[in-house]
Amino acid sequence: MEVEQKSGRVFDLEDRTFSYAKNVRSFLSKLKSNQSNFEDKKQLMRSSGSVAANYIEANEAVSTKDFLLRMKISKKEAKESLLWLRLIDCENNQELILEQKRLIQETEELGKIFGSIINKFRQ
């Protein structure tokens, strides 16, 4: 599915979710694996990848019901990713905190996009 942005540029949501999962992995690779981050990093990696994987599955859905299920899972996984992103400890590293904020914003935007798509199909 392609989404038109304010700039008029068409952006493929499959590419965007893939980039999101890659950017999360890049962010996680920069974090120290202290005790508080150990489990949160693993959970965030899984849920962010699931956002992208389920969106791809939605695009290959065999029915509207299947499509909606995958979109709902993508939205749910984005919400879960948001939790883990907020829990991650950046140890007062301002560069990492800024990257964390950008990822939080992208996660929130993806969740809103998925919600909007779901609502359009419900009508």
Short mmCIF file of N, CA and C in Angstrom, two decimals:
data_model
loop_
_atom_site.label_atom_id
_atom_site.label_comp_id
_atom_site.label_asym_id
_atom_site.label_seq_id
_atom_site.Cartn_x
_atom_site.Cartn_y
_atom_site.Cartn_z
N MET A 1 0.85 -1.18 0.00
CA MET A 1 0.00 0.00 0.00
C MET A 1 0.89 1.23 0.00
N GLU A 2 0.57 2.17 -0.82
CA GLU A 2 1.35 3.40 -0.88
C GLU A 2 0.59 4.50 -0.15
N VAL A 3 1.33 5.32 0.56
CA VAL A 3 0.76 6.42 1.32
C VAL A 3 1.34 7.71 0.77
N GLU A 4 0.47 8.68 0.46
CA GLU A 4 0.97 9.96 -0.03
C GLU A 4 1.24 10.85 1.17
N GLN A 5 2.43 11.40 1.24
CA GLN A 5 2.80 12.28 2.32
C GLN A 5 2.49 13.72 1.95
N LYS A 6 2.58 14.62 2.94
CA LYS A 6 2.28 16.04 2.73
C LYS A 6 3.10 16.64 1.59
N SER A 7 4.30 16.13 1.40
CA SER A 7 5.17 16.67 0.35
C SER A 7 4.68 16.29 -1.04
N GLY A 8 3.67 15.42 -1.12
CA GLY A 8 3.18 14.95 -2.40
C GLY A 8 3.92 13.72 -2.89
N ARG A 9 4.97 13.35 -2.19
CA ARG A 9 5.78 12.18 -2.54
C ARG A 9 5.05 10.92 -2.08
N VAL A 10 5.03 9.91 -2.92
CA VAL A 10 4.41 8.65 -2.55
C VAL A 10 5.43 7.81 -1.79
N PHE A 11 5.02 7.24 -0.66
CA PHE A 11 5.90 6.46 0.18
C PHE A 11 5.29 5.08 0.37
N ASP A 12 6.03 4.07 0.05
CA ASP A 12 5.57 2.70 0.20
C ASP A 12 5.65 2.30 1.67
N LEU A 13 4.52 1.94 2.23
CA LEU A 13 4.46 1.59 3.64
C LEU A 13 5.24 0.31 3.96
N GLU A 14 5.36 -0.57 2.98
CA GLU A 14 6.17 -1.77 3.18
C GLU A 14 7.64 -1.38 3.37
N ASP A 15 8.11 -0.44 2.56
CA ASP A 15 9.49 0.06 2.72
C ASP A 15 9.65 0.78 4.06
N ARG A 16 8.63 1.54 4.42
CA ARG A 16 8.70 2.31 5.67
C ARG A 16 8.76 1.39 6.88
N THR A 17 7.96 0.32 6.89
CA THR A 17 8.00 -0.59 8.03
C THR A 17 9.32 -1.37 8.07
N PHE A 18 9.86 -1.69 6.89
CA PHE A 18 11.16 -2.35 6.83
C PHE A 18 12.24 -1.42 7.39
N SER A 19 12.24 -0.16 6.96
CA SER A 19 13.21 0.82 7.46
C SER A 19 13.07 1.01 8.95
N TYR A 20 11.85 1.01 9.41
CA TYR A 20 11.60 1.15 10.86
C TYR A 20 12.29 0.01 11.62
N ALA A 21 12.08 -1.22 11.19
CA ALA A 21 12.69 -2.37 11.86
C ALA A 21 14.22 -2.28 11.80
N LYS A 22 14.76 -1.86 10.65
CA LYS A 22 16.21 -1.71 10.52
C LYS A 22 16.74 -0.61 11.44
N ASN A 23 16.02 0.52 11.51
CA ASN A 23 16.45 1.63 12.37
C ASN A 23 16.41 1.25 13.84
N VAL A 24 15.43 0.45 14.23
CA VAL A 24 15.38 -0.02 15.62
C VAL A 24 16.61 -0.89 15.89
N ARG A 25 16.96 -1.76 14.97
CA ARG A 25 18.13 -2.62 15.17
C ARG A 25 19.42 -1.80 15.26
N SER A 26 19.52 -0.78 14.45
CA SER A 26 20.69 0.09 14.50
C SER A 26 20.78 0.78 15.86
N PHE A 27 19.65 1.29 16.33
CA PHE A 27 19.58 1.94 17.64
C PHE A 27 19.99 0.95 18.74
N LEU A 28 19.45 -0.25 18.69
CA LEU A 28 19.74 -1.24 19.73
C LEU A 28 21.21 -1.63 19.75
N SER A 29 21.85 -1.64 18.60
CA SER A 29 23.26 -2.02 18.54
C SER A 29 24.16 -0.99 19.23
N LYS A 30 23.66 0.23 19.41
CA LYS A 30 24.44 1.30 20.05
C LYS A 30 24.27 1.32 21.56
N LEU A 31 23.28 0.58 22.05
CA LEU A 31 22.99 0.59 23.49
C LEU A 31 23.86 -0.40 24.25
N LYS A 32 24.19 -0.05 25.48
CA LYS A 32 24.88 -0.98 26.35
C LYS A 32 23.87 -2.02 26.82
N SER A 33 24.35 -3.23 27.00
CA SER A 33 23.47 -4.30 27.47
C SER A 33 23.53 -4.39 28.99
N ASN A 34 23.07 -3.32 29.65
CA ASN A 34 23.03 -3.37 31.09
C ASN A 34 21.84 -4.24 31.53
N GLN A 35 21.72 -4.47 32.80
CA GLN A 35 20.70 -5.38 33.29
C GLN A 35 19.28 -4.94 32.92
N SER A 36 19.01 -3.66 33.00
CA SER A 36 17.66 -3.18 32.70
C SER A 36 17.33 -3.25 31.21
N ASN A 37 18.33 -3.17 30.35
CA ASN A 37 18.09 -3.19 28.91
C ASN A 37 18.10 -4.58 28.29
N PHE A 38 18.67 -5.53 28.98
CA PHE A 38 18.90 -6.85 28.37
C PHE A 38 17.63 -7.43 27.76
N GLU A 39 16.60 -7.58 28.54
CA GLU A 39 15.35 -8.17 28.06
C GLU A 39 14.57 -7.21 27.18
N ASP A 40 14.60 -5.91 27.53
CA ASP A 40 13.86 -4.91 26.75
C ASP A 40 14.36 -4.84 25.31
N LYS A 41 15.67 -4.96 25.12
CA LYS A 41 16.24 -4.92 23.77
C LYS A 41 15.74 -6.10 22.93
N LYS A 42 15.72 -7.29 23.52
CA LYS A 42 15.23 -8.46 22.79
C LYS A 42 13.76 -8.30 22.42
N GLN A 43 12.97 -7.83 23.36
CA GLN A 43 11.54 -7.66 23.11
C GLN A 43 11.28 -6.61 22.03
N LEU A 44 12.03 -5.51 22.09
CA LEU A 44 11.87 -4.45 21.09
C LEU A 44 12.27 -4.93 19.70
N MET A 45 13.34 -5.71 19.62
CA MET A 45 13.75 -6.22 18.33
C MET A 45 12.66 -7.11 17.74
N ARG A 46 12.07 -7.96 18.56
CA ARG A 46 11.03 -8.86 18.08
C ARG A 46 9.78 -8.10 17.64
N SER A 47 9.31 -7.18 18.48
CA SER A 47 8.05 -6.49 18.17
C SER A 47 8.20 -5.55 16.97
N SER A 48 9.35 -4.89 16.84
CA SER A 48 9.53 -3.98 15.69
C SER A 48 9.60 -4.76 14.39
N GLY A 49 10.23 -5.93 14.42
CA GLY A 49 10.27 -6.78 13.23
C GLY A 49 8.89 -7.31 12.89
N SER A 50 8.10 -7.57 13.92
CA SER A 50 6.74 -8.08 13.71
C SER A 50 5.84 -7.04 13.07
N VAL A 51 6.09 -5.76 13.36
CA VAL A 51 5.34 -4.68 12.70
C VAL A 51 5.49 -4.82 11.19
N ALA A 52 6.72 -4.94 10.74
CA ALA A 52 7.01 -5.04 9.30
C ALA A 52 6.51 -6.37 8.73
N ALA A 53 6.77 -7.46 9.42
CA ALA A 53 6.40 -8.78 8.92
C ALA A 53 4.88 -8.91 8.75
N ASN A 54 4.14 -8.42 9.72
CA ASN A 54 2.69 -8.53 9.63
C ASN A 54 2.11 -7.58 8.58
N TYR A 55 2.76 -6.45 8.36
CA TYR A 55 2.31 -5.57 7.29
C TYR A 55 2.50 -6.26 5.93
N ILE A 56 3.63 -6.92 5.74
CA ILE A 56 3.87 -7.67 4.50
C ILE A 56 2.80 -8.76 4.36
N GLU A 57 2.52 -9.46 5.45
CA GLU A 57 1.47 -10.49 5.42
C GLU A 57 0.12 -9.90 5.04
N ALA A 58 -0.18 -8.70 5.54
CA ALA A 58 -1.44 -8.05 5.21
C ALA A 58 -1.54 -7.79 3.71
N ASN A 59 -0.44 -7.39 3.12
CA ASN A 59 -0.43 -7.13 1.68
C ASN A 59 -0.63 -8.40 0.85
N GLU A 60 -0.36 -9.53 1.44
CA GLU A 60 -0.52 -10.81 0.74
C GLU A 60 -1.76 -11.55 1.23
N ALA A 61 -2.63 -10.87 1.93
CA ALA A 61 -3.82 -11.50 2.51
C ALA A 61 -4.71 -12.12 1.44
N VAL A 62 -5.36 -13.22 1.83
CA VAL A 62 -6.24 -13.93 0.91
C VAL A 62 -7.69 -13.45 1.02
N SER A 63 -7.97 -12.64 2.04
CA SER A 63 -9.33 -12.12 2.22
C SER A 63 -9.26 -10.81 3.00
N THR A 64 -10.36 -10.08 3.00
CA THR A 64 -10.43 -8.84 3.78
C THR A 64 -10.28 -9.14 5.26
N LYS A 65 -10.88 -10.22 5.71
CA LYS A 65 -10.78 -10.61 7.12
C LYS A 65 -9.32 -10.87 7.50
N ASP A 66 -8.59 -11.58 6.65
CA ASP A 66 -7.17 -11.86 6.87
C ASP A 66 -6.37 -10.56 6.86
N PHE A 67 -6.66 -9.68 5.91
CA PHE A 67 -5.99 -8.38 5.82
C PHE A 67 -6.17 -7.60 7.12
N LEU A 68 -7.41 -7.50 7.59
CA LEU A 68 -7.69 -6.75 8.82
C LEU A 68 -6.99 -7.37 10.03
N LEU A 69 -6.96 -8.68 10.09
CA LEU A 69 -6.28 -9.35 11.21
C LEU A 69 -4.81 -8.97 11.23
N ARG A 70 -4.15 -9.03 10.07
CA ARG A 70 -2.71 -8.70 10.00
C ARG A 70 -2.46 -7.22 10.32
N MET A 71 -3.36 -6.36 9.86
CA MET A 71 -3.22 -4.93 10.16
C MET A 71 -3.37 -4.69 11.66
N LYS A 72 -4.31 -5.38 12.28
CA LYS A 72 -4.50 -5.24 13.73
C LYS A 72 -3.28 -5.74 14.48
N ILE A 73 -2.69 -6.81 14.00
CA ILE A 73 -1.47 -7.33 14.65
C ILE A 73 -0.34 -6.33 14.48
N SER A 74 -0.19 -5.73 13.30
CA SER A 74 0.85 -4.71 13.09
C SER A 74 0.65 -3.55 14.06
N LYS A 75 -0.60 -3.13 14.21
CA LYS A 75 -0.90 -2.02 15.13
C LYS A 75 -0.56 -2.42 16.57
N LYS A 76 -0.93 -3.63 16.95
CA LYS A 76 -0.66 -4.13 18.30
C LYS A 76 0.85 -4.21 18.55
N GLU A 77 1.59 -4.69 17.56
CA GLU A 77 3.04 -4.80 17.71
C GLU A 77 3.71 -3.43 17.77
N ALA A 78 3.15 -2.46 17.06
CA ALA A 78 3.67 -1.09 17.15
C ALA A 78 3.46 -0.55 18.56
N LYS A 79 2.29 -0.84 19.11
CA LYS A 79 2.00 -0.39 20.47
C LYS A 79 2.97 -1.04 21.48
N GLU A 80 3.24 -2.32 21.27
CA GLU A 80 4.19 -3.02 22.14
C GLU A 80 5.60 -2.44 21.97
N SER A 81 5.98 -2.16 20.73
CA SER A 81 7.30 -1.56 20.48
C SER A 81 7.44 -0.23 21.19
N LEU A 82 6.34 0.51 21.23
CA LEU A 82 6.35 1.80 21.91
C LEU A 82 6.66 1.63 23.40
N LEU A 83 6.09 0.62 24.01
CA LEU A 83 6.37 0.33 25.42
C LEU A 83 7.86 0.07 25.62
N TRP A 84 8.42 -0.84 24.81
CA TRP A 84 9.84 -1.19 24.99
C TRP A 84 10.74 0.01 24.70
N LEU A 85 10.40 0.81 23.70
CA LEU A 85 11.20 2.00 23.41
C LEU A 85 11.22 2.96 24.59
N ARG A 86 10.08 3.11 25.24
CA ARG A 86 10.00 4.02 26.39
C ARG A 86 10.76 3.47 27.60
N LEU A 87 10.87 2.15 27.68
CA LEU A 87 11.56 1.54 28.82
C LEU A 87 13.08 1.51 28.66
N ILE A 88 13.56 1.58 27.43
CA ILE A 88 15.00 1.49 27.17
C ILE A 88 15.74 2.60 27.91
N ASP A 89 16.84 2.21 28.53
CA ASP A 89 17.69 3.15 29.27
C ASP A 89 18.84 3.59 28.38
N CYS A 90 18.86 4.87 28.03
CA CYS A 90 19.92 5.42 27.17
C CYS A 90 21.08 5.98 27.99
N GLU A 91 21.03 5.81 29.30
CA GLU A 91 22.10 6.22 30.22
C GLU A 91 22.55 7.66 30.00
N ASN A 92 21.59 8.55 29.83
CA ASN A 92 21.83 9.99 29.65
C ASN A 92 22.68 10.34 28.44
N ASN A 93 22.79 9.45 27.48
CA ASN A 93 23.49 9.72 26.23
C ASN A 93 22.53 10.51 25.33
N GLN A 94 22.80 11.79 25.15
CA GLN A 94 21.89 12.68 24.45
C GLN A 94 21.65 12.26 22.99
N GLU A 95 22.67 11.74 22.35
CA GLU A 95 22.52 11.28 20.97
C GLU A 95 21.54 10.10 20.89
N LEU A 96 21.69 9.17 21.83
CA LEU A 96 20.78 8.02 21.87
C LEU A 96 19.37 8.42 22.29
N ILE A 97 19.27 9.38 23.19
CA ILE A 97 17.95 9.86 23.62
C ILE A 97 17.22 10.50 22.44
N LEU A 98 17.93 11.26 21.63
CA LEU A 98 17.33 11.87 20.45
C LEU A 98 16.87 10.80 19.45
N GLU A 99 17.70 9.79 19.25
CA GLU A 99 17.33 8.69 18.36
C GLU A 99 16.12 7.93 18.91
N GLN A 100 16.10 7.75 20.21
CA GLN A 100 14.97 7.09 20.87
C GLN A 100 13.68 7.89 20.64
N LYS A 101 13.75 9.19 20.76
CA LYS A 101 12.58 10.05 20.54
C LYS A 101 12.09 9.96 19.09
N ARG A 102 13.02 9.93 18.14
CA ARG A 102 12.64 9.81 16.72
C ARG A 102 11.94 8.47 16.47
N LEU A 103 12.46 7.41 17.08
CA LEU A 103 11.83 6.10 16.91
C LEU A 103 10.46 6.04 17.58
N ILE A 104 10.33 6.69 18.72
CA ILE A 104 9.03 6.76 19.38
C ILE A 104 8.02 7.48 18.47
N GLN A 105 8.45 8.58 17.87
CA GLN A 105 7.56 9.32 16.96
C GLN A 105 7.17 8.46 15.76
N GLU A 106 8.12 7.76 15.17
CA GLU A 106 7.83 6.90 14.02
C GLU A 106 6.88 5.77 14.43
N THR A 107 7.08 5.21 15.60
CA THR A 107 6.21 4.14 16.10
C THR A 107 4.79 4.65 16.26
N GLU A 108 4.65 5.83 16.84
CA GLU A 108 3.32 6.43 17.01
C GLU A 108 2.66 6.69 15.66
N GLU A 109 3.43 7.19 14.70
CA GLU A 109 2.88 7.47 13.37
C GLU A 109 2.43 6.18 12.68
N LEU A 110 3.23 5.14 12.76
CA LEU A 110 2.84 3.86 12.16
C LEU A 110 1.56 3.33 12.79
N GLY A 111 1.47 3.43 14.10
CA GLY A 111 0.25 2.98 14.79
C GLY A 111 -0.98 3.74 14.31
N LYS A 112 -0.83 5.04 14.11
CA LYS A 112 -1.95 5.85 13.62
C LYS A 112 -2.32 5.48 12.18
N ILE A 113 -1.32 5.21 11.37
CA ILE A 113 -1.58 4.81 9.98
C ILE A 113 -2.33 3.48 9.96
N PHE A 114 -1.86 2.52 10.74
CA PHE A 114 -2.54 1.22 10.79
C PHE A 114 -3.97 1.39 11.29
N GLY A 115 -4.16 2.22 12.31
CA GLY A 115 -5.50 2.47 12.84
C GLY A 115 -6.41 3.08 11.79
N SER A 116 -5.88 4.00 11.02
CA SER A 116 -6.66 4.65 9.97
C SER A 116 -7.06 3.65 8.89
N ILE A 117 -6.13 2.80 8.50
CA ILE A 117 -6.42 1.78 7.49
C ILE A 117 -7.50 0.82 8.00
N ILE A 118 -7.37 0.40 9.24
CA ILE A 118 -8.35 -0.51 9.85
C ILE A 118 -9.73 0.14 9.86
N ASN A 119 -9.78 1.40 10.26
CA ASN A 119 -11.08 2.11 10.32
C ASN A 119 -11.72 2.26 8.95
N LYS A 120 -10.91 2.47 7.92
CA LYS A 120 -11.46 2.61 6.56
C LYS A 120 -12.11 1.30 6.09
N PHE A 121 -11.53 0.18 6.48
CA PHE A 121 -12.09 -1.11 6.07
C PHE A 121 -13.30 -1.49 6.89
N ARG A 122 -13.44 -0.93 8.06
CA ARG A 122 -14.60 -1.22 8.91
C ARG A 122 -15.86 -0.52 8.41
N GLN A 123 -15.68 0.56 7.66
CA GLN A 123 -16.84 1.37 7.22
C GLN A 123 -17.64 0.68 6.16
#
